[in-house]
Coordinates of C-alpha atoms and ligand atoms in Angstrom, one line a residue:
X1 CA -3.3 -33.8 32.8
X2 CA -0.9 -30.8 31.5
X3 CA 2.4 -30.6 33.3
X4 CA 2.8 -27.8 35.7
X5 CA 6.2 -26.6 33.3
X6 CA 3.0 -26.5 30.7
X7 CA 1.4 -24.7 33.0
X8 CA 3.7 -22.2 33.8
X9 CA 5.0 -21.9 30.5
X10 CA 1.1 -20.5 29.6
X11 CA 1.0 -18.4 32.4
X12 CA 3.8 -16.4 31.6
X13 CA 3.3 -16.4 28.3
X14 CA -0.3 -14.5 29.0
X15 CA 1.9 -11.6 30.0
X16 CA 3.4 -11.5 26.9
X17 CA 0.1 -11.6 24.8
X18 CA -1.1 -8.6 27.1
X19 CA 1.9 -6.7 25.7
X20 CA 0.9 -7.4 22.4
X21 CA -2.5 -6.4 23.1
X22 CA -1.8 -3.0 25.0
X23 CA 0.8 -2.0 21.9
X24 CA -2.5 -2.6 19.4
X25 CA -4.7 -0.5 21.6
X26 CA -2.4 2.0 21.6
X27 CA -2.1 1.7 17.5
X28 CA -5.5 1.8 17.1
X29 CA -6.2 5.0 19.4
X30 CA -2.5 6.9 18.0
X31 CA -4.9 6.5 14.2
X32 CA -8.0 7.2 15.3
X33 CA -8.2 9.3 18.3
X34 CA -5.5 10.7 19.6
X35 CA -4.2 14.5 18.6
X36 CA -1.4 14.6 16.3
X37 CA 1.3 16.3 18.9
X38 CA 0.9 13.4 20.9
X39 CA 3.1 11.2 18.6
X40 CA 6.6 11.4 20.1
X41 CA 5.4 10.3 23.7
X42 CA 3.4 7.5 22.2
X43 CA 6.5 6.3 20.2
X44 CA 8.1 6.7 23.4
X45 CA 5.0 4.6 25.5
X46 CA 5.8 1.6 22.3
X47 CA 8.9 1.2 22.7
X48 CA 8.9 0.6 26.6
X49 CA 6.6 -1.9 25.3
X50 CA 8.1 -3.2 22.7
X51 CA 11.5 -3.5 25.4
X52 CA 8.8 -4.9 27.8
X53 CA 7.5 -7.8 25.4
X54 CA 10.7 -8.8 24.3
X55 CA 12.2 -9.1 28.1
X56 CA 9.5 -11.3 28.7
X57 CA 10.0 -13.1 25.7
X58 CA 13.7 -14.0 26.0
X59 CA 13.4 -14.6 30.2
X60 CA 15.1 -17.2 31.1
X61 CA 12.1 -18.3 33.3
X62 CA 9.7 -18.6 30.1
X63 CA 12.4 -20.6 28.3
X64 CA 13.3 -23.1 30.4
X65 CA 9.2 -23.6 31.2
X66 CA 9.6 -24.0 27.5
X67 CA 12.0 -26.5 27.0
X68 CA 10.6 -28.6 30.1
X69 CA 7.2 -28.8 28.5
X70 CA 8.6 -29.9 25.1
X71 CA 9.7 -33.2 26.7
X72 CA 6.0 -33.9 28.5
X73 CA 3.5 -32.6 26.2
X74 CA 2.2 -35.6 23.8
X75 CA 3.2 -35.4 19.8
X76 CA 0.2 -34.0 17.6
X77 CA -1.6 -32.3 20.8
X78 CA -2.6 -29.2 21.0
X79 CA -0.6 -28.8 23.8
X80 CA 2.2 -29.3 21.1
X81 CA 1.1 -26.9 19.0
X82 CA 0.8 -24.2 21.6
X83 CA 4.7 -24.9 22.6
X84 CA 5.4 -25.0 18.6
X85 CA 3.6 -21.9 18.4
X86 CA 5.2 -20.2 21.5
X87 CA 9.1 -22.0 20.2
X88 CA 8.2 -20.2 17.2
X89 CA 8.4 -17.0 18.3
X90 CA 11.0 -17.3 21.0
X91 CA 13.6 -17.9 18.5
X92 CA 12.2 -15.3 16.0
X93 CA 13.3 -12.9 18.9
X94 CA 16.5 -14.5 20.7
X95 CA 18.4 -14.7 17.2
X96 CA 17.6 -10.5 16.9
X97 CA 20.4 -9.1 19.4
X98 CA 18.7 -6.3 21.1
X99 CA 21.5 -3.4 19.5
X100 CA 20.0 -4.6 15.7
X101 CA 16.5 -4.6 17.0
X102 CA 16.7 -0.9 18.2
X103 CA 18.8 0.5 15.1
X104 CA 16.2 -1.4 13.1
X105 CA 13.3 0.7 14.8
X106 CA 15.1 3.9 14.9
X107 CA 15.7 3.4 10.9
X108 CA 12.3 2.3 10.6
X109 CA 10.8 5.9 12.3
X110 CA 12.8 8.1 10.3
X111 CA 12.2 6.0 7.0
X112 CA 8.5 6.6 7.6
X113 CA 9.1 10.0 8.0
X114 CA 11.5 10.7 5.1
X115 CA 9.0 7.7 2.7
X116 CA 6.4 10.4 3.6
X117 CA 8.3 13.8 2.9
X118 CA 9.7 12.2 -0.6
X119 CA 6.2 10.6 -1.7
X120 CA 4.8 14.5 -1.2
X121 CA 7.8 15.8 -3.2
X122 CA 8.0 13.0 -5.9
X123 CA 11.8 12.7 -5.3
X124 CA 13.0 9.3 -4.4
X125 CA 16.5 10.7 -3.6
X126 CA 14.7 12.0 -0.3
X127 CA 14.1 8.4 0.7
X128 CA 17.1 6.7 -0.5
X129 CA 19.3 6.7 2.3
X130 CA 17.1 5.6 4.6
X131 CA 15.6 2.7 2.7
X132 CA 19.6 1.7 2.3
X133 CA 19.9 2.0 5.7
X134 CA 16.5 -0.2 6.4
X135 CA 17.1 -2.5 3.6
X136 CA 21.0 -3.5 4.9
X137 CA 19.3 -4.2 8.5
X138 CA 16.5 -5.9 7.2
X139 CA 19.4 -8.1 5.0
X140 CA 21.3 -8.4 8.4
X141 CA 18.5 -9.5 10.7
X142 CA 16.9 -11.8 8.0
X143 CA 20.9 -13.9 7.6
X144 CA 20.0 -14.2 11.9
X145 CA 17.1 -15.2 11.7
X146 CA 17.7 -17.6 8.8
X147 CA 20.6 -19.3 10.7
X148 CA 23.3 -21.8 8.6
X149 CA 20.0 -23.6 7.3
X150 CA 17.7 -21.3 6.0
X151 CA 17.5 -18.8 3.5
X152 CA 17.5 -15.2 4.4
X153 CA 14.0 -13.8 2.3
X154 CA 12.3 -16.7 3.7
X155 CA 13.2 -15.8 7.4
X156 CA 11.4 -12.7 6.2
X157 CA 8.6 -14.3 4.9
X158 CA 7.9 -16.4 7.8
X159 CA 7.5 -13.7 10.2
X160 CA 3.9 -13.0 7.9
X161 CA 3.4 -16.1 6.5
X162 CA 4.7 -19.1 8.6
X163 CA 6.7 -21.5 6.6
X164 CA 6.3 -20.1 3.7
X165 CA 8.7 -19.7 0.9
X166 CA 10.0 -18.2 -2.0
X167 CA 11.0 -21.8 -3.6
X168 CA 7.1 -22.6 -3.3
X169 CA 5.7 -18.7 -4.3
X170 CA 8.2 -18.2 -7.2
X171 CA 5.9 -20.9 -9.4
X172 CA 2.9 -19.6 -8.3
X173 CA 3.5 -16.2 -9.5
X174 CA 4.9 -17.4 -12.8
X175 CA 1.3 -19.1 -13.2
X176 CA -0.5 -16.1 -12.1
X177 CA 1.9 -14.0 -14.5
X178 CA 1.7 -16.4 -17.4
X179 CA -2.3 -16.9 -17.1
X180 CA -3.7 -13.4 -15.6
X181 CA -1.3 -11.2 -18.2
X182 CA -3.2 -12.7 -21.0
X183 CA -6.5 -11.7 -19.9
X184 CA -5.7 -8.3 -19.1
X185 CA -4.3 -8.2 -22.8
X186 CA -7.9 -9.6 -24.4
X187 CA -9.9 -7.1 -22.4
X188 CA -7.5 -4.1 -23.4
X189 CA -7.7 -5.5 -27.3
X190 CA -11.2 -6.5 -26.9
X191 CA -12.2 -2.4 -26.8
X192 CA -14.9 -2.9 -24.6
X193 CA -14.8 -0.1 -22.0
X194 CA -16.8 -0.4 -18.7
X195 CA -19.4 2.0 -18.0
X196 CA -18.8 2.8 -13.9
X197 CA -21.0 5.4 -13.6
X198 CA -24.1 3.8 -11.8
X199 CA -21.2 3.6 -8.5
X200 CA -20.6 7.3 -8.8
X201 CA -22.3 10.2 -8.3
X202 CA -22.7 12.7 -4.8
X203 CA -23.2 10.2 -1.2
X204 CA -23.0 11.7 1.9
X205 CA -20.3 10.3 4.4
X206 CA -22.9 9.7 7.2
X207 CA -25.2 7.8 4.6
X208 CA -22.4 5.8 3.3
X209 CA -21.4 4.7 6.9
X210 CA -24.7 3.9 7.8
X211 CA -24.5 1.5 4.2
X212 CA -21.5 0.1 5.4
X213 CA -22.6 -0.5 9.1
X214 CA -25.5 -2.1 7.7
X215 CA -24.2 -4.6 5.3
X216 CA -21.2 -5.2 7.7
X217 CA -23.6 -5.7 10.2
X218 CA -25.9 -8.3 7.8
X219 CA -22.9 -10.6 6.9
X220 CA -22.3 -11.4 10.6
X221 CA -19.7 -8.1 12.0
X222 CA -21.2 -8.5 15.6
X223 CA -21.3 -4.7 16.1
X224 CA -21.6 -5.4 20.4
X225 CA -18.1 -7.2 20.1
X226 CA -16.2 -4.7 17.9
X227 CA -16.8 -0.8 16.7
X228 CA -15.9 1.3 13.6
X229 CA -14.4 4.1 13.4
X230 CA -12.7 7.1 10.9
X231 CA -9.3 6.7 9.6
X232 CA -6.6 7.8 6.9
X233 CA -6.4 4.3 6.4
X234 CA -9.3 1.1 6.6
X235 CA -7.5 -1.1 9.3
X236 CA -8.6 -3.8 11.6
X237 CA -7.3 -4.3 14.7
X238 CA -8.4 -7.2 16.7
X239 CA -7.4 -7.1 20.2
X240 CA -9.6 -10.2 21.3
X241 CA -12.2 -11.9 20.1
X242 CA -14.9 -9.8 22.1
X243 CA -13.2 -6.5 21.2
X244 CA -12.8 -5.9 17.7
X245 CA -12.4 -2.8 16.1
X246 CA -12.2 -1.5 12.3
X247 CA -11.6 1.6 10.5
X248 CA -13.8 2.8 7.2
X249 CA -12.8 6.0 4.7
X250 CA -14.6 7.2 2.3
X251 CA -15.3 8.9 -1.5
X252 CA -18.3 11.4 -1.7
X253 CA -18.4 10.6 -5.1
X254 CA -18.1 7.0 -5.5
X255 CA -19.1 4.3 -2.9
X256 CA -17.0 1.5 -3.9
X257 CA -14.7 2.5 -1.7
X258 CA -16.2 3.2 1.5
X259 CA -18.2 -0.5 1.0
X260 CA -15.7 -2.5 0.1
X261 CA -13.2 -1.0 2.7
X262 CA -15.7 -1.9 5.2
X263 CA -16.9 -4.9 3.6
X264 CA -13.4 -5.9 3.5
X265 CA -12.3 -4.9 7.4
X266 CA -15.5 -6.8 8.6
X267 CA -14.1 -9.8 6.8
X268 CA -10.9 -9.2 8.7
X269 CA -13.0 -8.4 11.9
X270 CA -15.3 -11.7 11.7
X271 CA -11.6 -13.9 11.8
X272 CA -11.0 -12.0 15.0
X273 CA -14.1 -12.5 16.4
X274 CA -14.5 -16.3 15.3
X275 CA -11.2 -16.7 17.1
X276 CA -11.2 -19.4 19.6
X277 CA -12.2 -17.6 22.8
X278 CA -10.8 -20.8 24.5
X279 CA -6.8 -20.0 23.9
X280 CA -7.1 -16.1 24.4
X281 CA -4.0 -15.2 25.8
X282 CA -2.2 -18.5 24.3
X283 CA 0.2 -18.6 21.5
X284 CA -2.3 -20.8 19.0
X285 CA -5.3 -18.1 20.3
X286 CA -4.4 -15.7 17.7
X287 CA -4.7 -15.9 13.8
X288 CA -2.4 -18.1 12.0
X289 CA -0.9 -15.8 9.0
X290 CA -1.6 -12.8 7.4
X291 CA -2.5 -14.8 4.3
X292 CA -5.4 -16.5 5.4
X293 CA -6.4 -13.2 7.2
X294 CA -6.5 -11.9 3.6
X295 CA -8.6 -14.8 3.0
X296 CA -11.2 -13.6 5.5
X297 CA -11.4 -10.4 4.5
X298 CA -11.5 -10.9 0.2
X299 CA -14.1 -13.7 0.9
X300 CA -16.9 -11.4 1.7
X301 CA -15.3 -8.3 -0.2
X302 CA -14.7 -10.0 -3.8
X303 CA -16.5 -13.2 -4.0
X304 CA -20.0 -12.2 -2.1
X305 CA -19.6 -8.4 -2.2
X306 CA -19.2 -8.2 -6.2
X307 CA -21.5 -11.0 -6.7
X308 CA -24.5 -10.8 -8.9
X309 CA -26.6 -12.6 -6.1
X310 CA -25.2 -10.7 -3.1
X311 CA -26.5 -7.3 -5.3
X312 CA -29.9 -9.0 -5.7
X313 CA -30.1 -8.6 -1.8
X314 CA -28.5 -5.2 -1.5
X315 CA -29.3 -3.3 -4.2
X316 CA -32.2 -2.6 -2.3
X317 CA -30.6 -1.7 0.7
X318 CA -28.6 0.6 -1.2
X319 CA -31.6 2.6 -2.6
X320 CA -32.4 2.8 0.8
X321 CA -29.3 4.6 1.8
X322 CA -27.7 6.4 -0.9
X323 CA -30.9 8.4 -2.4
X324 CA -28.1 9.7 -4.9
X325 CA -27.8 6.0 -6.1
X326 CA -31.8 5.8 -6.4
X327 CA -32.2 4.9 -10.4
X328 CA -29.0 2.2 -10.5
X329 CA -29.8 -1.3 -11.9
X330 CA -28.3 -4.5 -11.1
X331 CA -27.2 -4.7 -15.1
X332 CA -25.7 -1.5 -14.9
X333 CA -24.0 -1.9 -11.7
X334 CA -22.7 -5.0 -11.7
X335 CA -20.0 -4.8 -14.2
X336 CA -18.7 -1.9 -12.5
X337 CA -17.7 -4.0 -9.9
X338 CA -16.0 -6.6 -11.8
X339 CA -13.3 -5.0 -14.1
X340 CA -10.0 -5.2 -15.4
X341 CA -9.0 -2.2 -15.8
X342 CA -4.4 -2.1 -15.5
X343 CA -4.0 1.5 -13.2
X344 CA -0.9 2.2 -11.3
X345 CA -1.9 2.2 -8.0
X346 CA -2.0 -1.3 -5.9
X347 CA -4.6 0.4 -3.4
X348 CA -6.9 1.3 -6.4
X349 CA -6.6 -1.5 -8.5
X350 CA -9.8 -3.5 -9.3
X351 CA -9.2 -7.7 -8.4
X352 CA -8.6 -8.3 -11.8
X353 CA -5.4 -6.6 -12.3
X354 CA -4.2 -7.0 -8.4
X355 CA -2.3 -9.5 -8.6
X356 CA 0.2 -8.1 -10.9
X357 CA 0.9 -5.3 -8.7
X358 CA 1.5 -7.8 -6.2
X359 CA 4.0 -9.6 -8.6
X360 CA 6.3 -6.8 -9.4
X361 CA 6.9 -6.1 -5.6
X362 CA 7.5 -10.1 -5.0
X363 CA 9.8 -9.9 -8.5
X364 CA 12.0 -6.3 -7.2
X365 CA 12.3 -8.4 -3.2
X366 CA 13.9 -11.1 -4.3
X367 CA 15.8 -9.5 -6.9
X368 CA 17.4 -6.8 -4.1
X369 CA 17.5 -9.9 -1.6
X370 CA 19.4 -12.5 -4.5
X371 CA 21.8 -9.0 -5.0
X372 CA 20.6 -8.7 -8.7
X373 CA 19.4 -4.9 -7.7
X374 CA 20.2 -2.3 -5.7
X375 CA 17.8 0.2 -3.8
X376 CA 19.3 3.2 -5.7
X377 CA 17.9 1.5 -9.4
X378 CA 14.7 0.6 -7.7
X379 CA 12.5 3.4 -9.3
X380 CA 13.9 2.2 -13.0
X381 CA 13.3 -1.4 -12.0
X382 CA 9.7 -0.5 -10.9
X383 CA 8.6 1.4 -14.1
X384 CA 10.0 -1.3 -16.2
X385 CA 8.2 -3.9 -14.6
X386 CA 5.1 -1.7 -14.7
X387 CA 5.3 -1.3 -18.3
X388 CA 5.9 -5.1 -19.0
X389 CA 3.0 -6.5 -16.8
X390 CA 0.7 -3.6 -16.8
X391 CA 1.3 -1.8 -19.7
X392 CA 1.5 1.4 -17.8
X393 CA 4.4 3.8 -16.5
X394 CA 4.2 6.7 -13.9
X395 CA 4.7 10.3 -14.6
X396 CA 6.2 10.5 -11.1
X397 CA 7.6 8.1 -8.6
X398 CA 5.1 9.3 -5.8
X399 CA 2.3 6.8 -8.2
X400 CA 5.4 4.4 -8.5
X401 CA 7.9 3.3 -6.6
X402 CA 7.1 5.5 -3.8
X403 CA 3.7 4.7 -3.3
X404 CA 3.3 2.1 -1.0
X405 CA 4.5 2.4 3.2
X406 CA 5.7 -1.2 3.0
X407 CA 9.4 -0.7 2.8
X408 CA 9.6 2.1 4.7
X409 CA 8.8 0.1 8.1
X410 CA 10.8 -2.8 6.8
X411 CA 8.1 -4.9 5.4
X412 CA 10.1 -6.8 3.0
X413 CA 8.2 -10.0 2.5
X414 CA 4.9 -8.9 2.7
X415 CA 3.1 -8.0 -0.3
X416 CA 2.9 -11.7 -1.1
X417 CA 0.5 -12.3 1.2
X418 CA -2.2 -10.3 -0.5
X419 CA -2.2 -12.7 -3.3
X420 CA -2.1 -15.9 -0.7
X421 CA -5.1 -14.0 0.8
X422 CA -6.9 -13.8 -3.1
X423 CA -5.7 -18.0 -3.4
X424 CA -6.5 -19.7 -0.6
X425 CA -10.1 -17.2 -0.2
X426 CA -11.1 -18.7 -3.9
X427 CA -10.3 -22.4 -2.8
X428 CA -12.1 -21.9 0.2
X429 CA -15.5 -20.7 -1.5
X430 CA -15.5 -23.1 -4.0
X431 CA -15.0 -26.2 -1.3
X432 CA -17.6 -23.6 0.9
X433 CA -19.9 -24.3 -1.8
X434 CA -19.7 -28.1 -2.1
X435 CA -21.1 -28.5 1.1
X436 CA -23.4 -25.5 1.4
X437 CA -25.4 -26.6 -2.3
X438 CA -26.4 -23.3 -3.5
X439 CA -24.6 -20.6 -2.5
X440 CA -26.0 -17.9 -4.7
X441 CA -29.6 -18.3 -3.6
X442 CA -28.0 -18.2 0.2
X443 CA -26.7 -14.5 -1.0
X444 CA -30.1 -13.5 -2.9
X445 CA -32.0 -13.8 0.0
X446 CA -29.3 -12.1 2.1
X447 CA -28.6 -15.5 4.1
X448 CA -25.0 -15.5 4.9
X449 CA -24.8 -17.0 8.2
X450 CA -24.2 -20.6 6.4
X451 CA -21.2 -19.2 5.3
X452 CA -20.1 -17.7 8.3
X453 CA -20.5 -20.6 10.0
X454 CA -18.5 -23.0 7.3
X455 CA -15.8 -20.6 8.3
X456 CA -16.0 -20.4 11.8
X457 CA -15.8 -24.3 11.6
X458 CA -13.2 -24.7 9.2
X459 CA -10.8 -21.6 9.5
X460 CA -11.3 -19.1 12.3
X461 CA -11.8 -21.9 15.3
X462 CA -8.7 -23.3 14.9
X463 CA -6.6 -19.9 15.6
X464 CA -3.2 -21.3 14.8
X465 CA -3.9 -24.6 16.0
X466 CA -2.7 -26.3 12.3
X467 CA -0.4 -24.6 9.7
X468 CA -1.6 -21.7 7.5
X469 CA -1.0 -24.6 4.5
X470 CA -2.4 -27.6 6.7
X471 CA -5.6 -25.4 7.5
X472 CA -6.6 -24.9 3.7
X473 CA -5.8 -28.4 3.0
X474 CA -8.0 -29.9 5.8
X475 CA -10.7 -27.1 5.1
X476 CA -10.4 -27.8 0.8
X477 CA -9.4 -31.0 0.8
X478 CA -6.4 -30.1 -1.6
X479 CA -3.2 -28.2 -1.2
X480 CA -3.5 -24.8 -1.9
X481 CA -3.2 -24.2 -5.6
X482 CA -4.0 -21.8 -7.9
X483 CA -6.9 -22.6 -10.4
X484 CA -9.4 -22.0 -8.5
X485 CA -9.0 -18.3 -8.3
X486 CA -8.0 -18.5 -12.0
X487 CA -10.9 -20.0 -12.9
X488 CA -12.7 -17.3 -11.4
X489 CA -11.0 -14.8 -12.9
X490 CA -11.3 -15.9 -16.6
X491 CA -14.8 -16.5 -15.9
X492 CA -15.4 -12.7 -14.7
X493 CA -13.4 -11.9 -17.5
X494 CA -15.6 -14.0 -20.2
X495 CA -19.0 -12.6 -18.2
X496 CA -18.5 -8.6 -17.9
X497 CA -16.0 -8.2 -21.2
X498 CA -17.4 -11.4 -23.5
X499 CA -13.4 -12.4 -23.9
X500 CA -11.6 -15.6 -23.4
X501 CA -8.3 -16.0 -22.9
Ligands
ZN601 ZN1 -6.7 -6.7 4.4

């Protein structure tokens, strides 16, 4: 029987998730709908919001609801875990004075802007300032946050990936570094040169929706509980489980991009939807870190949507759709979506190089976090890290330093999670595949419910129930580790560009 302080403490803490949920409506509409002079009253309309949420959240009412649960709620319950959850988040934003968390979205608007104007004019000077300005908050709220204890980058961390840290990523990149950088060398020395032209030629937008929609539709997006819609930028944005809405863009000449955007949305958009519909509104109801959401949605993109079986089902469906793709083979296709090819654009870059883009944005954080760098030697430090893992430089800083939108709203810890995402979605299939025996006849025939439904069961029905490291390690059986997805990657390597590394 829950304790009415438990009680109470949920109810009030509904409000706050209704917040949350009215802020990402209004996202979603300000990038899809909504005309373009409308954006100073919406910023406006998100930060009454944003006020509202965190009065709610720091209320003394919801607090001491808190703390009088925390002394009645058995160990290891769920119950537990909600208060953990909901403790969690409290503190994130009572340790944030109110003054530092205004500067820090005023700084974070203009940033945007000026990130924007200097990326157009290729002149990082334009942005410096402000990305000071951002960066010395960001260094201010993270010390907060991190208390006497903890360590300042962490605090950052946590706030994407909870309880993660850089003592525990700082070996797994070395391992990425030390075993992907070698096979990026043997394909560039091996000579062999992909041929990508069976994935390009002239595909009407409409057609390549109506692709998309239909493969999204076939690996288990439930179209009646979400919708998809145009954007500058593929985004999902789940604001319940029976509401779930993603964003597609497209190439008319090449239609990697439009599938696997939407391939890799839907994947985002099935963790939404699998969410436990039993905790809506509840602080364990909602996913449980943006690693394991990367999971979700590089499951279905990489491992079953650039799969030889998967294209034995689609390749048909394909034909079907993009008339302009009419004579392309399986052999000729296939490699196309499996290379390793170093480019200077994260976005852009094929799985097998993605990892090191991800590693020199983890490497430059910590460096400007430990005080070993300073924003105004970032572009140098960028272009030499490009040229020692990728091999490549940029002519201009709008393809190099400038060209992601991360630190421009403050998203300093991050980019890591995009390579937990690629980890933990490789362990996954591989103990995915244990149980489910053949998992590449599943794909031929186009059956992927089995695997929707081993992830339903193992990931998305737990919400944040468990850790985002407890989750993999009760759904693998192992800690999260590494070799799986390297194992994968030298044997993509070995199959499309006969090398070995
Ligand atoms: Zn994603």
């Amino acid at each position: 029987m829950a304790s009415s302080a438990y009680v109470r403490f949920l109810e009030l803490w509904a409000e706050v998730a209704d917040l949350g949920q009215t802020s990402s409506i209004l996202s979603w509409d300000q990038e899809t709908q909504m005309p373009a002079p409308g954006n100073p009253a919406r910023a406006k309309l998100q930060a009454t919001l944003a006020g509202l949420r965190h009065e709610k959240l720091t209320a003394t009412e919801l607090g001491d609801a808190l703390e009088r649960a925390e002394g009645e709620v058995p160990p290891g319950s769920i119950e537990a875990a909600q208060l953990r959850e909901g403790r969690r988040e409290i503190e994130r934003v009572r340790r944030v004075p109110r003054a530092l968390a205004k500067e820090l979205a005023e700084a974070q608007t203009t940033g945007h802007e000026s990130w924007r104007r200097a990326r157009e004019a290729a002149d990082f000077a334009l942005f410096r300032p402000d990305l000071e300005r951002i960066f010395d908050l960001k260094r201010e709220e993270a010390r907060l946050l991190a208390g006497d204890q903890g360590r300042p980058y962490d605090a950052l961390l946590d706030g994407f990936e909870p309880g993660m840290t850089e003592a525990q990523l700082v070996p797994l990149f070395a391992t990425l570094r030390e075993r992907l950088s070698p096979i990026v060398r043997a394909v560039r020395e091996s000579g062999v040169v992909v041929d990508e032209s069976a994935a390009k030629g002239r595909f009407p937008r409409e057609a390549q929706l109506a692709f998309g929609r239909r493969v999204a539709a076939a690996i288990g997006f439930d179209f009646t509980a979400g919708r998809i819609d145009l954007a500058p930028h593929p985004f999902c944005s789940g604001l319940n489980p029976n509401d779930v809405r993603i964003t597609w863009r497209a190439l008319e000449h090449d239609f990697r991009s439009a599938l696997f955007g939407i391939m890799h949305e839907a994947g985002h958009g099935m963790y939404e939807q699998g969410l436990p519909r039993q905790w809506e509104r509840t602080p364990i109801g909602s996913a449980v870190s943006l690693g394991v959401h990367e999971s979700q949605s590089r499951l279905w993109e990489n491992l079953v949507g650039r799969s030889r079986s998967f294209w034995e089902w689609c390749l048909p469906v394909l034909h079907e759709h993009l008339p302009g793709a009419s004579g392309v083979t399986l052999d000729a296709l296939w490699p196309a979506l499996n290379t390793v090819k170093p480019s200077l654009i994260r976005v852009e870059a094929d799985p097998g190089t993605y990892d090191l883009h991800v590693a020199v944005r983890f490497e430059l954080e910590r460096a400007l976090f430990a005080g070993d760098l300073v924003v105004g030697d970032l572009p140098e430090a960028w272009d030499a890290r490009y040229e020692e893992l990728l091999g490549l430089s940029a002519s201009s800083v709008a393809d190099g330093v400038l060209q992601d939108i991360h630190w421009s709203f403050g998203g300093f810890g991050y980019f890591p999670t995009y390579t937990l995402g690629n980890l933990i979605d490789a362990q996954l299939f591989v103990a995915a595949t244990a149980v489910l025996g053949d998992l590449d006849a599943l794909l031929r025939r186009g059956e992927f419910a089995p695997l929707l439904a081993w992830l339903r069961e193992n990931v998305h029905r737990h919400g944040s129930r468990w850790s985002a490291g407890e989750l993999v390690e009760r759904a693998t059986g192992k800690p999260l580790a590494p070799d799986d997805y390297l194992a994968e990657r030298a044997r993509l390597a070995e199959e499309v560009y006969g090398v070995r590394a």
